[in-house]
C-alpha positions in Angstrom: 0.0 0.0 0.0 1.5 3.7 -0.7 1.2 6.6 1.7 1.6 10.1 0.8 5.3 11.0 -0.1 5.9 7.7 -1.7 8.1 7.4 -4.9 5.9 5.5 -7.4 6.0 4.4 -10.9 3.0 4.3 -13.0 2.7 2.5 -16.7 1.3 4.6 -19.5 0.9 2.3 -22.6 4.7 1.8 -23.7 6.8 4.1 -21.0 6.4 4.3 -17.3 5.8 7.5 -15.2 8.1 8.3 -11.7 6.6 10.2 -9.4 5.9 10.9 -5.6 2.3 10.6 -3.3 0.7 13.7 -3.0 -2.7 12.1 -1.8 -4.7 9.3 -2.1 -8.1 9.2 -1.8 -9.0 5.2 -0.9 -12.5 5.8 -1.6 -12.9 7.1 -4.8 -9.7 4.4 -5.3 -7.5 7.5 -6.4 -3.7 8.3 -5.8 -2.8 11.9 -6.9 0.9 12.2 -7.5 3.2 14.8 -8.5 5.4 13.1 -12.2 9.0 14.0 -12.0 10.4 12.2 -14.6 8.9 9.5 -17.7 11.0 6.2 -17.9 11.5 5.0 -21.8 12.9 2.0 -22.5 16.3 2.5 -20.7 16.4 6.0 -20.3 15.3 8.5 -17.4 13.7 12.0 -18.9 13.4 14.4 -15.9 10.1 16.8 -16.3 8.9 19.8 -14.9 6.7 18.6 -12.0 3.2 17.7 -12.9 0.2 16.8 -11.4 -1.7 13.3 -12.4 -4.0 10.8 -11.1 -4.2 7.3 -11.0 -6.1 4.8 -10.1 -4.1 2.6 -7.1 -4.0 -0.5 -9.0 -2.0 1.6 -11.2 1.2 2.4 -9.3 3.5 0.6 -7.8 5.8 1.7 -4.7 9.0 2.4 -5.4 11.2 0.6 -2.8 13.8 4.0 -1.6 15.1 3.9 1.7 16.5 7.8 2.7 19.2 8.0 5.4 19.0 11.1 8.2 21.6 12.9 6.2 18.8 12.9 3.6 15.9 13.5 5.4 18.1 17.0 6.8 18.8 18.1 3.4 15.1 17.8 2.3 13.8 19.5 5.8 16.3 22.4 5.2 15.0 23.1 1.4 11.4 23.0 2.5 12.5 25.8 4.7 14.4 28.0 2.3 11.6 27.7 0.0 8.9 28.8 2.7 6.9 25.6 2.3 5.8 25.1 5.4 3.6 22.3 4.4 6.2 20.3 3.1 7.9 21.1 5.9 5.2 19.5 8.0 5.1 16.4 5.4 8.6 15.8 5.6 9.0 16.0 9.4 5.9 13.7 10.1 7.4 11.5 7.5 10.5 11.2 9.2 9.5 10.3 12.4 7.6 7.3 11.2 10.3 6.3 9.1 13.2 7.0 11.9 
């Protein structure tokens, strides 16, 4: 099962979309995710973040394990970019992860 903040992939007929959890409504069986990049055949094309939906027996968790150094790094961009929301994700996040 994927939680919010979780890398996924998604296929899209002959290419696969990466991407991370930005909510997931169980009910209407919806994951809404934030694509970062579109895997082709062998090769990683980075995008300009984008919004899509899926449905969840679309995506698949991606299996990424961050270490504290990580988790620090991520904390300290949230707060030079002023997202305090994402600030809030990641530090929830890391607690249950920790």
């Amino acid at each position: 099962m994927v939680r919010n903040g979780d890398w996924i992939r998604a296929k899209i007929e002959n290419y696969y979309v990466i991407g991370f959890v930005e909510n997931i409504s169980f009910e209407r069986n919806k994951v809404f995710i934030t694509k970062v990049a579109e895997f082709i055949g062998d090769k990683t094309y980075w995008v300009k973040p984008t919004p899509k939906l899926f449905t969840v027996d679309r995506v698949e968790k991606l299996e990424v394990e961050l270490i504290k150094d990580d988790w620090d790094c991520l904390i300290d961009l949230a707060i030079q970019t002023s997202d305090e929301k994402w600030f809030e994700q990641l530090s929830e996040r890391m607690l249950l992860d920790a």
